Amino acid sequence: LNATAEDCEPKVCQTYDAITVSLGEETVSVMPKRTIPHTGTEERLCRIVNPIYRGTMTLFCNFGVLTIDSSRCEAVWDRLQNPPWRPRSRHASVGLSDGAFLIAGGLSDTGPLRDVWQYTPDVPEGRWE
C-alpha cells in the first residue's frame, strides 16, 4: 500500500483555470487573478464581461472547481436597435429638454454628411426620425 497525504488536501483553483460567463449578449471566459484556495473567493467587476453591466460577481473555488455567482450584476441601460443613419465622426449632437437628442452632419468613410437625425424616447425602444 503506497499512499501519501498529498492527495488529502483540497485542490486550489489556479490562474489558468477558466469559467465561461454570460451577461446579456456577451460571453467571455473569466480566470482568477490569483490562485484561489479551497473555499476561497475572488470578487470581480461585472463590466469585464459586458461593459453595460455594473456590480460585482464572485468566483468560488470548491475542491479545485471554479464556479461563479453573477446575480449582483445589473444592466445600466438597454441596448438600442441599430440606428438607420450611416456611421460618422466629427458630428454635432445636442440633448433636448424632452429627452430627445439630435445628431447632425459629420464625416463618413466617403465624405461629408449633410443630414439631421432625431432620437425620441417616447416608446420603450425609442424612435429615430
XYZ file of C-alpha atoms in Angstrom:
129
model
C 0.000 0.000 0.000
C 1.524 3.275 -1.142
C -0.365 6.342 -0.011
C 0.660 9.899 0.638
C -1.036 12.756 2.418
C -0.535 14.865 -0.722
C -3.890 13.792 -2.202
C -5.762 14.516 1.039
C -5.550 18.287 0.723
C -8.308 20.039 -1.249
C -7.219 21.338 -4.626
C -6.918 25.039 -5.359
C -8.134 26.993 -8.415
C -5.191 28.180 -10.495
C -4.865 31.356 -12.540
C -5.109 29.293 -15.733
C -8.479 27.781 -14.720
C -11.373 29.459 -16.537
C -15.147 29.617 -16.381
C -17.467 30.856 -19.127
C -19.711 33.739 -18.052
C -22.632 35.269 -19.978
C -24.143 38.672 -19.225
C -26.672 39.997 -21.713
C -25.409 39.311 -25.222
C -21.747 38.933 -24.191
C -19.994 35.674 -23.225
C -16.349 35.505 -22.100
C -14.015 33.233 -20.154
C -13.039 34.557 -16.728
C -9.878 33.377 -14.955
C -8.782 34.110 -11.375
C -6.224 36.906 -10.937
C -4.524 34.876 -8.224
C -4.608 31.278 -7.000
C -7.814 30.773 -5.003
C -7.587 28.291 -2.116
C -10.285 25.679 -1.465
C -13.410 27.502 -0.148
C -11.824 30.828 -1.154
C -13.409 33.580 -3.225
C -12.404 36.424 -5.529
C -14.527 39.473 -6.367
C -14.555 40.700 -9.985
C -16.321 43.593 -11.713
C -19.243 42.643 -13.950
C -18.085 45.076 -16.633
C -15.172 42.764 -17.530
C -17.794 40.519 -19.138
C -20.143 43.183 -20.528
C -19.413 46.931 -20.311
C -23.076 47.889 -19.786
C -23.261 45.864 -16.538
C -22.349 47.198 -13.094
C -21.799 45.462 -9.770
C -19.562 42.596 -8.741
C -19.539 38.862 -9.290
C -17.860 36.311 -7.064
C -15.594 33.478 -8.181
C -15.722 30.470 -5.821
C -13.236 27.606 -5.554
C -14.503 24.300 -4.195
C -12.095 21.328 -4.349
C -10.395 22.859 -7.388
C -13.651 23.537 -9.259
C -14.298 27.151 -10.241
C -17.886 28.475 -10.061
C -19.310 31.977 -10.269
C -22.210 33.979 -8.834
C -23.156 36.836 -11.148
C -26.553 37.561 -9.551
C -25.401 41.033 -8.391
C -24.635 42.155 -11.975
C -27.199 44.626 -13.300
C -27.525 46.273 -16.719
C -27.160 50.055 -16.526
C -29.014 50.651 -19.787
C -30.705 48.695 -22.525
C -29.082 48.318 -25.915
C -30.895 50.202 -28.677
C -31.623 48.900 -32.145
C -29.029 49.763 -34.800
C -29.688 53.336 -35.950
C -30.816 53.986 -39.540
C -28.094 56.594 -40.167
C -24.608 55.961 -41.510
C -21.607 55.709 -39.147
C -19.878 59.070 -38.711
C -17.260 61.100 -36.905
C -16.894 64.839 -36.216
C -20.666 65.206 -35.946
C -22.634 67.525 -33.660
C -25.165 66.329 -31.088
C -27.417 68.093 -28.619
C -29.838 66.890 -25.946
C -33.327 68.423 -25.881
C -35.449 69.211 -22.814
C -37.965 66.431 -23.587
C -35.253 63.717 -23.514
C -34.794 63.585 -27.276
C -31.476 64.377 -28.935
C -30.285 65.457 -32.351
C -27.304 64.238 -34.383
C -26.239 66.395 -37.316
C -23.641 66.249 -40.075
C -20.198 64.801 -39.684
C -17.859 62.761 -41.842
C -18.438 59.257 -43.168
C -15.931 56.975 -44.850
C -16.989 58.501 -48.196
C -17.012 62.200 -47.236
C -19.146 64.876 -45.526
C -22.676 64.082 -44.349
C -25.448 66.678 -44.525
C -28.282 65.104 -42.566
C -30.030 65.523 -39.216
C -31.460 62.694 -37.110
C -33.637 62.932 -34.007
C -33.948 60.181 -31.394
C -37.202 60.354 -29.438
C -37.602 58.121 -26.359
C -41.439 58.224 -26.457
C -41.765 54.436 -26.791
C -39.852 51.744 -24.833
C -37.441 51.017 -27.701
C -37.156 54.669 -28.796
C -37.605 56.033 -32.303
C -35.256 57.563 -34.903
C -36.564 60.159 -37.404
